[in-house]
Amino acid sequence: MPQGQPVSVPDDGLTTRQRRNRPLLIVHTGQMKGKSTAAFGLALRGWNQGWSTAVFQFVKSARWSVGEENALRALDQVHAQTGQGGPVAWYKMGAGWSWSRTQGTEADHAAQAAEGWAEIKRRLAATAHDLYVLDEFTYPMKWGWVDVEEVVDTLRQRPGRQHVVITGRDADPRLVDAADLVAEMTKIKHPMDAGQKGQRGIEW
Amino acid sequence: MPQGQPVSVPDDGLTTRQRRNRPLLIVHTGQMKGKSTAAFGLALRGWNQGWSTAVFQFVKSARWSVGEENALRALDQVHAQTGQGGPVAWYKMGAGWSWSRTQGTEADHAAQAAEGWAEIKRRLAATAHDLYVLDEFTYPMKWGWVDVEEVVDTLRQRPGRQHVVITGRDADPRLVDAADLVAEMTKIKHPMDAGQKGQRGIEW
C-alpha cells in the first residue's frame, strides 16, 4: 500500500488539507472482474464516513453484482434505522432506471444509457451525493451512447466535493487523462482458464 | 468481465456442477490498494449468500480498512438481528488477536503472525467458515514469519468447500502456483504522484 508520503508537493496554491479533501475521479479498468468489486469496496468506506452514495449500473444484466447490491442496500437500511453510516442508493439500467417512468426494453440501451448519464449530470450539478459509482460506464462511452467530451468536461467541472468512481474495460484515454487515480486489474490466472464456470458468491 | 464460457473443459472427471462448486484460492497482488478493497467486496457477495466469513488482518495498523471493517461488522449485526446474509468475524493482528489471551506488543509481530496462521489452520481443519480473507498475508509469508511450504500445503489440502482470499504485494510463486485465481492490481496513476496525501473515505 502507499505509505502516505507524496513523491512531490505540487505548486498549486493549495494547503495540504485542501489537497487532501480534493474530490477524486477514480477509474478502475483492465481485464479482471475486481474493477467493480473494488469500487463497491470503496462504497463501504464511504458508507462508514456517513457519505451519501449512489451506484449506477450500466449493464444489461443485474446478475453479476447482486451480492454487493443486497449488502449495500442492507447498509442503507442500517443507516435509515440507526443513523450509522450513510445512505446508499442503487440504480440499474436493466429494464429502465427506477426513477424513470419510461420502462426500457432490450432494444434501447443507448437511450437508457443517455438517460442515466443525464440524471447523473443533474445530480452532480445539484451536488446530490458524496460518492458516485458509475459501474461499467466505460462501455456507453466506448459505444458512443454518451458523448465522451461532454462526460469528461462535466466530470472535470463538477462542483463541490463529489467523488466519482468509473469502472469498465477500455477506458477512454481522455477519461484516463482527467482521472486522479487509475487502477488496472490484470488477470494472472483465472479458474475459467481451467474450464471452470462462474460460481455463486464468487462471480456474483 | 469474463463472459462465463470456459476456454477449455478439463479432463478431471468432475461434472460442471462439481467444478462450479470447487472451493477457490484467490490471490490479489500487485502495487495498488485495490487488493484489499476488492477482497472486502467479495465478502459482500459471501454475506449475501449467507456464508460465514472471517477476516484476518495481518497489518500493524488497523487504520486502513476501518471503513470496510465497520460496514462488515454492521452487516454481521444485520445477520444476527434479521437472519439476512451471513455472519462476519473480523480479527486484527494489531495488538494481539482478539481470541488470544496474550496481548501482543509492537515487538512480536512474527509471533503474532504465526499465532494467527495457527488459528486459521485450526479453523480450516474444522471447516469453520465458508470464506476466509487473509488480508496482507503475503508479508508474513515473505518475511519468513510463517512457513510458505506449510501454508501452501495446508491451503491445497483444506477440507470441504472453503474459499480463501489472500491479499498483499509480492505473492510467493508457490502461492501463485497453488491459487485458482490471481489478480494483479496495477497503478496507472495515483493522486500521491501529484503530491496528494491519503484522504478519509478513500484511503481508509
Short mmCIF file of C-alpha atoms in Angstrom, two decimals:
data_model
loop_
_atom_site.label_atom_id
_atom_site.label_comp_id
_atom_site.label_asym_id
_atom_site.label_seq_id
_atom_site.Cartn_x
_atom_site.Cartn_y
_atom_site.Cartn_z
CA MET A 1 0.00 0.00 0.00
CA PRO A 2 1.15 3.59 -0.47
CA GLN A 3 2.95 4.71 2.65
CA GLY A 4 1.30 8.14 2.71
CA GLN A 5 4.26 10.15 1.50
CA PRO A 6 3.71 12.05 -1.72
CA VAL A 7 6.68 11.94 -4.06
CA SER A 8 6.45 15.68 -4.70
CA VAL A 9 4.47 18.67 -3.47
CA PRO A 10 2.64 20.44 -6.28
CA ASP A 11 2.82 24.20 -6.76
CA ASP A 12 -0.96 24.58 -6.88
CA GLY A 13 -1.50 27.10 -4.10
CA LEU A 14 -3.50 24.59 -2.05
CA THR A 15 -2.82 23.68 1.56
CA THR A 16 -2.24 20.02 2.40
CA ARG A 17 -5.71 19.97 3.95
CA GLN A 18 -7.32 21.42 0.85
CA ARG A 19 -5.45 18.98 -1.34
CA ARG A 20 -6.36 16.09 0.94
CA ASN A 21 -10.03 16.92 0.59
CA ARG A 22 -9.98 17.35 -3.17
CA PRO A 23 -12.73 15.36 -4.82
CA LEU A 24 -11.33 12.42 -6.75
CA LEU A 25 -12.15 10.94 -10.12
CA ILE A 26 -11.16 7.28 -9.95
CA VAL A 27 -11.10 4.80 -12.84
CA HIS A 28 -10.91 1.01 -12.42
CA THR A 29 -10.08 -0.57 -15.75
CA GLY A 30 -8.39 -3.71 -17.10
CA GLN A 31 -9.49 -7.24 -17.90
CA MET A 32 -10.35 -8.60 -14.45
CA LYS A 33 -13.63 -8.52 -12.57
CA GLY A 34 -12.08 -6.86 -9.50
CA LYS A 35 -12.90 -3.46 -11.04
CA SER A 36 -16.48 -3.33 -9.83
CA THR A 37 -15.78 -5.29 -6.67
CA ALA A 38 -13.13 -2.79 -5.61
CA ALA A 39 -15.49 0.09 -6.40
CA PHE A 40 -18.15 -1.42 -4.13
CA GLY A 41 -15.44 -1.87 -1.50
CA LEU A 42 -14.85 1.89 -1.73
CA ALA A 43 -18.56 2.37 -1.17
CA LEU A 44 -18.15 0.55 2.17
CA ARG A 45 -15.65 3.20 3.22
CA GLY A 46 -17.92 5.98 2.08
CA TRP A 47 -20.81 4.42 3.99
CA ASN A 48 -18.67 4.36 7.13
CA GLN A 49 -17.93 8.09 6.64
CA GLY A 50 -21.63 8.84 6.52
CA TRP A 51 -21.45 9.77 2.86
CA SER A 52 -24.41 9.74 0.52
CA THR A 53 -23.52 7.12 -2.09
CA ALA A 54 -25.25 6.43 -5.41
CA VAL A 55 -24.47 3.44 -7.60
CA PHE A 56 -25.47 3.48 -11.27
CA GLN A 57 -25.08 0.15 -13.04
CA PHE A 58 -24.69 0.47 -16.78
CA VAL A 59 -25.07 -3.22 -17.53
CA LYS A 60 -27.61 -5.38 -19.30
CA SER A 61 -27.80 -7.99 -16.58
CA ALA A 62 -28.20 -7.21 -12.92
CA ARG A 63 -26.97 -10.66 -12.00
CA TRP A 64 -23.29 -10.01 -11.56
CA SER A 65 -23.34 -7.66 -8.59
CA VAL A 66 -26.46 -8.81 -6.78
CA GLY A 67 -24.41 -9.72 -3.72
CA GLU A 68 -22.92 -6.27 -3.40
CA GLU A 69 -26.29 -4.69 -4.16
CA ASN A 70 -28.07 -6.59 -1.41
CA ALA A 71 -25.29 -5.90 1.08
CA LEU A 72 -25.18 -2.17 0.29
CA ARG A 73 -28.98 -1.96 0.41
CA ALA A 74 -28.83 -3.61 3.85
CA LEU A 75 -26.28 -0.96 4.92
CA ASP A 76 -28.65 1.74 3.63
CA GLN A 77 -31.32 0.24 5.90
CA VAL A 78 -28.90 0.25 8.83
CA HIS A 79 -28.39 3.95 8.18
CA ALA A 80 -32.14 4.60 7.94
CA GLN A 81 -32.85 2.73 11.15
CA THR A 82 -29.88 3.60 13.37
CA GLY A 83 -28.19 6.61 11.81
CA GLN A 84 -24.92 4.67 11.50
CA GLY A 85 -23.11 5.16 8.20
CA GLY A 86 -24.68 6.92 5.24
CA PRO A 87 -27.46 6.40 2.71
CA VAL A 88 -26.84 4.23 -0.35
CA ALA A 89 -28.98 4.45 -3.50
CA TRP A 90 -28.66 1.74 -6.15
CA TYR A 91 -29.90 2.15 -9.73
CA LYS A 92 -29.80 -0.36 -12.57
CA MET A 93 -30.14 0.35 -16.23
CA GLY A 94 -31.52 -3.16 -16.92
CA ALA A 95 -35.17 -2.61 -17.79
CA GLY A 96 -35.32 1.14 -17.24
CA TRP A 97 -33.91 3.22 -14.37
CA SER A 98 -36.11 3.16 -11.27
CA TRP A 99 -36.52 6.97 -11.33
CA SER A 100 -37.79 6.80 -14.90
CA ARG A 101 -41.44 6.44 -15.90
CA THR A 102 -40.48 5.04 -19.28
CA GLN A 103 -39.81 1.34 -18.87
CA GLY A 104 -36.99 0.45 -21.21
CA THR A 105 -36.70 -2.54 -23.47
CA GLU A 106 -33.71 -4.57 -24.53
CA ALA A 107 -33.61 -2.58 -27.75
CA ASP A 108 -32.95 0.89 -26.42
CA HIS A 109 -29.81 0.52 -24.33
CA ALA A 110 -28.32 3.57 -25.98
CA ALA A 111 -31.28 5.75 -24.98
CA GLN A 112 -31.28 4.32 -21.46
CA ALA A 113 -27.57 4.95 -21.06
CA ALA A 114 -28.01 8.54 -22.23
CA GLU A 115 -30.87 9.00 -19.80
CA GLY A 116 -28.76 7.57 -16.99
CA TRP A 117 -25.95 9.97 -17.75
CA ALA A 118 -28.37 12.92 -17.95
CA GLU A 119 -29.60 12.09 -14.44
CA ILE A 120 -26.05 11.77 -13.11
CA LYS A 121 -25.25 15.15 -14.67
CA ARG A 122 -28.25 16.72 -12.92
CA ARG A 123 -27.21 15.21 -9.61
CA LEU A 124 -23.61 16.35 -9.99
CA ALA A 125 -24.83 19.89 -10.70
CA ALA A 126 -27.00 19.70 -7.57
CA THR A 127 -24.17 18.14 -5.50
CA ALA A 128 -26.66 15.43 -4.60
CA HIS A 129 -24.16 12.79 -3.41
CA ASP A 130 -20.68 12.43 -1.96
CA LEU A 131 -19.75 9.31 -3.92
CA TYR A 132 -20.93 8.15 -7.33
CA VAL A 133 -20.13 4.67 -8.62
CA LEU A 134 -20.69 4.55 -12.38
CA ASP A 135 -20.35 0.82 -12.87
CA GLU A 136 -19.41 -0.35 -16.39
CA PHE A 137 -19.76 3.22 -17.63
CA THR A 138 -16.75 2.85 -19.93
CA TYR A 139 -18.95 0.87 -22.35
CA PRO A 140 -21.57 3.57 -23.06
CA MET A 141 -18.59 5.89 -23.55
CA LYS A 142 -16.88 3.44 -25.89
CA TRP A 143 -20.01 2.69 -27.89
CA GLY A 144 -20.89 6.36 -28.40
CA TRP A 145 -24.07 6.20 -26.33
CA VAL A 146 -22.82 9.24 -24.42
CA ASP A 147 -20.53 11.99 -25.64
CA VAL A 148 -17.07 11.39 -24.19
CA GLU A 149 -16.01 15.04 -24.36
CA GLU A 150 -19.15 16.15 -22.58
CA VAL A 151 -18.75 13.46 -19.92
CA VAL A 152 -15.14 14.39 -19.26
CA ASP A 153 -15.90 18.14 -19.21
CA THR A 154 -18.81 17.59 -16.82
CA LEU A 155 -16.65 15.48 -14.52
CA ARG A 156 -13.79 17.99 -14.61
CA GLN A 157 -16.11 20.87 -13.75
CA ARG A 158 -18.31 19.14 -11.17
CA PRO A 159 -18.91 21.40 -8.16
CA GLY A 160 -18.27 20.72 -4.51
CA ARG A 161 -16.63 17.64 -3.12
CA GLN A 162 -18.09 14.75 -5.08
CA HIS A 163 -16.02 11.62 -5.62
CA VAL A 164 -16.68 9.63 -8.78
CA VAL A 165 -15.57 6.06 -9.49
CA ILE A 166 -15.95 4.71 -13.03
CA THR A 167 -15.40 1.03 -13.84
CA GLY A 168 -15.09 -0.99 -17.04
CA ARG A 169 -12.64 -2.15 -19.65
CA ASP A 170 -11.11 0.02 -22.34
CA ALA A 171 -11.31 3.35 -20.51
CA ASP A 172 -11.13 6.22 -23.00
CA PRO A 173 -7.73 7.99 -22.91
CA ARG A 174 -9.50 11.31 -22.27
CA LEU A 175 -11.14 9.82 -19.19
CA VAL A 176 -7.81 8.42 -18.00
CA ASP A 177 -6.26 11.84 -18.57
CA ALA A 178 -8.93 13.54 -16.44
CA ALA A 179 -8.75 10.95 -13.66
CA ASP A 180 -6.84 11.42 -10.41
CA LEU A 181 -6.42 7.70 -9.81
CA VAL A 182 -6.43 4.92 -12.37
CA ALA A 183 -6.06 1.29 -11.36
CA GLU A 184 -5.77 -1.56 -13.80
CA MET A 185 -6.88 -5.02 -12.77
CA THR A 186 -4.89 -7.63 -14.66
CA LYS A 187 -5.56 -11.31 -14.91
CA ILE A 188 -2.65 -13.51 -13.99
CA LYS A 189 -4.69 -16.67 -13.58
CA HIS A 190 -8.43 -17.33 -13.72
CA PRO A 191 -10.36 -20.53 -12.98
CA MET A 192 -12.25 -20.18 -16.28
CA ASP A 193 -8.90 -20.84 -17.95
CA ALA A 194 -9.07 -24.26 -16.31
CA GLY A 195 -12.58 -24.90 -17.57
CA GLN A 196 -14.45 -23.68 -14.51
CA LYS A 197 -17.63 -21.67 -14.89
CA GLY A 198 -18.56 -18.75 -12.66
CA GLN A 199 -19.86 -19.65 -9.24
CA ARG A 200 -22.32 -18.24 -6.77
CA GLY A 201 -20.79 -15.94 -4.17
CA ILE A 202 -17.58 -15.51 -6.12
CA GLU A 203 -18.70 -14.22 -9.50
CA TRP A 204 -21.94 -12.59 -8.40
CA MET B 1 -15.87 -9.30 -17.28
CA PRO B 2 -15.48 -12.96 -18.22
CA GLN B 3 -18.47 -14.00 -20.28
CA GLY B 4 -18.91 -17.30 -18.44
CA GLN B 5 -17.53 -19.52 -21.17
CA PRO B 6 -14.52 -21.58 -20.19
CA VAL B 7 -11.86 -21.74 -22.89
CA SER B 8 -11.49 -25.47 -22.38
CA VAL B 9 -13.11 -28.27 -20.42
CA PRO B 10 -10.60 -30.08 -18.21
CA ASP B 11 -10.32 -33.84 -18.15
CA ASP B 12 -10.65 -34.01 -14.37
CA GLY B 13 -13.59 -36.37 -14.05
CA LEU B 14 -15.73 -33.67 -12.42
CA THR B 15 -19.19 -32.62 -13.52
CA THR B 16 -19.74 -28.96 -14.37
CA ARG B 17 -21.67 -28.63 -11.13
CA GLN B 18 -18.86 -30.14 -9.08
CA ARG B 19 -16.34 -27.93 -10.82
CA ARG B 20 -18.53 -24.87 -10.33
CA ASN B 21 -18.67 -25.50 -6.60
CA ARG B 22 -14.95 -26.13 -6.18
CA PRO B 23 -13.52 -24.08 -3.34
CA LEU B 24 -11.27 -21.32 -4.67
CA LEU B 25 -7.93 -19.99 -3.54
CA ILE B 26 -7.77 -16.40 -4.72
CA VAL B 27 -4.74 -14.08 -4.58
CA HIS B 28 -4.91 -10.29 -5.02
CA THR B 29 -1.44 -8.95 -5.53
CA GLY B 30 0.30 -6.01 -7.23
CA GLN B 31 1.17 -2.44 -6.23
CA MET B 32 -2.27 -0.86 -5.86
CA LYS B 33 -4.50 -0.61 -2.81
CA GLY B 34 -7.49 -2.22 -4.59
CA LYS B 35 -6.25 -5.64 -3.46
CA SER B 36 -7.85 -5.50 -0.02
CA THR B 37 -10.79 -3.40 -1.18
CA ALA B 38 -11.70 -5.99 -3.81
CA ALA B 39 -11.36 -8.77 -1.22
CA PHE B 40 -13.80 -6.99 1.08
CA GLY B 41 -16.09 -6.55 -1.93
CA LEU B 42 -16.02 -10.35 -2.30
CA ALA B 43 -17.01 -10.59 1.35
CA LEU B 44 -20.17 -8.63 0.45
CA ARG B 45 -21.11 -11.35 -2.01
CA GLY B 46 -20.38 -14.06 0.53
CA TRP B 47 -22.51 -12.24 3.10
CA ASN B 48 -25.38 -12.15 0.61
CA GLN B 49 -25.03 -15.92 0.12
CA GLY B 50 -25.36 -16.45 3.85
CA TRP B 51 -21.77 -17.59 4.14
CA SER B 52 -19.79 -17.49 7.35
CA THR B 53 -16.93 -15.08 6.62
CA ALA B 54 -13.80 -14.47 8.67
CA VAL B 55 -11.35 -11.64 8.01
CA PHE B 56 -7.83 -11.82 9.42
CA GLN B 57 -5.83 -8.62 9.05
CA PHE B 58 -2.09 -9.17 9.13
CA VAL B 59 -1.18 -5.49 9.40
CA LYS B 60 0.41 -3.29 12.03
CA SER B 61 -2.15 -0.52 11.76
CA ALA B 62 -5.89 -1.06 11.82
CA ARG B 63 -6.46 2.35 10.28
CA TRP B 64 -6.51 1.49 6.60
CA SER B 65 -9.58 -0.69 6.42
CA VAL B 66 -11.67 0.74 9.24
CA GLY B 67 -14.42 1.68 6.81
CA GLU B 68 -14.77 -1.84 5.47
CA GLU B 69 -14.48 -3.25 8.99
CA ASN B 70 -17.31 -1.10 10.35
CA ALA B 71 -19.51 -1.82 7.34
CA LEU B 72 -18.94 -5.59 7.51
CA ARG B 73 -19.48 -5.57 11.29
CA ALA B 74 -22.77 -3.76 10.64
CA LEU B 75 -23.72 -6.49 8.14
CA ASP B 76 -22.85 -9.10 10.77
CA GLN B 77 -25.30 -7.32 13.08
CA VAL B 78 -27.94 -7.32 10.35
CA HIS B 79 -27.48 -11.07 10.13
CA ALA B 80 -27.70 -11.52 13.90
CA GLN B 81 -30.86 -9.42 14.14
CA THR B 82 -32.77 -10.36 10.99
CA GLY B 83 -31.21 -13.55 9.65
CA GLN B 84 -30.42 -11.81 6.34
CA GLY B 85 -26.99 -12.59 4.94
CA GLY B 86 -24.32 -14.42 6.93
CA PRO B 87 -22.09 -13.86 9.96
CA VAL B 88 -18.85 -11.89 9.57
CA ALA B 89 -15.98 -12.15 12.06
CA TRP B 90 -13.15 -9.63 11.91
CA TYR B 91 -9.78 -10.15 13.56
CA LYS B 92 -6.80 -7.80 13.65
CA MET B 93 -3.24 -8.70 14.44
CA GLY B 94 -2.51 -5.15 15.71
CA ALA B 95 -2.06 -5.52 19.47
CA GLY B 96 -2.89 -9.22 19.75
CA TRP B 97 -5.69 -11.20 18.14
CA SER B 98 -9.00 -10.84 19.95
CA TRP B 99 -9.23 -14.61 20.55
CA SER B 100 -5.81 -14.56 22.25
CA ARG B 101 -5.22 -14.04 25.96
CA THR B 102 -1.66 -12.87 25.34
CA GLN B 103 -1.75 -9.20 24.43
CA GLY B 104 0.93 -8.62 21.85
CA THR B 105 3.36 -5.78 21.65
CA GLU B 106 4.87 -3.98 18.69
CA ALA B 107 7.96 -6.16 19.06
CA ASP B 108 6.50 -9.58 18.45
CA HIS B 109 4.79 -9.31 15.07
CA ALA B 110 6.42 -12.53 13.93
CA ALA B 111 4.99 -14.46 16.88
CA GLN B 112 1.58 -12.85 16.41
CA ALA B 113 1.55 -13.69 12.70
CA ALA B 114 2.46 -17.31 13.46
CA GLU B 115 -0.30 -17.45 16.07
CA GLY B 116 -2.78 -16.01 13.56
CA TRP B 117 -1.86 -18.61 10.98
CA ALA B 118 -2.10 -21.41 13.57
CA GLU B 119 -5.66 -20.31 14.35
CA ILE B 120 -6.57 -20.15 10.65
CA LYS B 121 -5.13 -23.64 10.21
CA ARG B 122 -7.29 -24.93 13.07
CA ARG B 123 -10.38 -23.31 11.57
CA LEU B 124 -9.67 -24.70 8.11
CA ALA B 125 -9.33 -28.19 9.59
CA ALA B 126 -12.66 -27.70 11.37
CA THR B 127 -14.29 -26.19 8.23
CA ALA B 128 -15.31 -23.30 10.47
CA HIS B 129 -16.04 -20.75 7.71
CA ASP B 130 -17.08 -20.53 4.07
CA LEU B 131 -14.84 -17.57 3.20
CA TYR B 132 -11.51 -16.55 4.70
CA VAL B 133 -9.94 -13.18 3.88
CA LEU B 134 -6.26 -13.24 4.86
CA ASP B 135 -5.51 -9.56 4.39
CA GLU B 136 -1.85 -8.65 3.78
CA PHE B 137 -0.88 -12.25 4.47
CA THR B 138 1.76 -12.19 1.74
CA TYR B 139 4.03 -10.20 4.09
CA PRO B 140 4.29 -12.77 6.92
CA MET B 141 4.97 -15.29 4.14
CA LYS B 142 7.63 -13.08 2.58
CA TRP B 143 9.30 -12.26 5.88
CA GLY B 144 9.51 -15.88 7.00
CA TRP B 145 7.10 -15.43 9.91
CA VAL B 146 5.17 -18.41 8.61
CA ASP B 147 6.47 -21.37 6.63
CA VAL B 148 5.45 -20.92 3.00
CA GLU B 149 5.52 -24.63 2.16
CA GLU B 150 3.35 -25.43 5.15
CA VAL B 151 0.89 -22.64 4.29
CA VAL B 152 0.58 -23.77 0.68
CA ASP B 153 0.23 -27.45 1.62
CA THR B 154 -2.43 -26.59 4.20
CA LEU B 155 -4.36 -24.50 1.69
CA ARG B 156 -4.11 -27.17 -1.02
CA GLN B 157 -5.38 -29.85 1.35
CA ARG B 158 -8.08 -27.87 3.14
CA PRO B 159 -11.26 -29.92 3.51
CA GLY B 160 -14.79 -29.09 2.40
CA ARG B 161 -15.78 -26.02 0.44
CA GLN B 162 -13.84 -23.16 1.97
CA HIS B 163 -12.88 -20.20 -0.19
CA VAL B 164 -9.69 -18.35 0.75
CA VAL B 165 -8.65 -14.89 -0.46
CA ILE B 166 -5.10 -13.72 0.25
CA THR B 167 -4.01 -10.12 -0.39
CA GLY B 168 -0.70 -8.29 -0.46
CA ARG B 169 2.26 -7.43 -2.65
CA ASP B 170 4.96 -9.83 -3.74
CA ALA B 171 2.93 -13.03 -3.57
CA ASP B 172 5.23 -16.04 -3.30
CA PRO B 173 5.44 -18.00 -6.59
CA ARG B 174 4.42 -21.17 -4.74
CA LEU B 175 1.25 -19.43 -3.55
CA VAL B 176 0.53 -18.18 -7.06
CA ASP B 177 1.05 -21.69 -8.34
CA ALA B 178 -1.45 -23.12 -5.86
CA ALA B 179 -4.05 -20.39 -6.49
CA ASP B 180 -7.07 -20.81 -8.75
CA LEU B 181 -7.42 -17.10 -9.43
CA VAL B 182 -4.70 -14.46 -9.26
CA ALA B 183 -5.44 -10.81 -9.93
CA GLU B 184 -2.80 -8.12 -10.08
CA MET B 185 -3.75 -4.54 -9.29
CA THR B 186 -1.50 -2.17 -11.19
CA LYS B 187 -1.11 1.54 -10.68
CA ILE B 188 -1.56 3.62 -13.78
CA LYS B 189 -1.99 6.90 -11.98
CA HIS B 190 -2.26 7.78 -8.30
CA PRO B 191 -3.01 11.13 -6.63
CA MET B 192 0.03 10.73 -4.39
CA ASP B 193 2.09 11.12 -7.54
CA ALA B 194 0.63 14.63 -7.74
CA GLY B 195 1.54 15.40 -4.14
CA GLN B 196 -1.77 14.44 -2.57
CA LYS B 197 -1.88 12.62 0.73
CA GLY B 198 -4.35 9.85 1.56
CA GLN B 199 -7.85 11.01 2.40
CA ARG B 200 -10.66 9.88 4.62
CA GLY B 201 -13.21 7.63 2.94
CA ILE B 202 -10.92 6.91 0.01
CA GLU B 203 -7.77 5.51 1.57
CA TRP B 204 -9.32 4.14 4.74
#
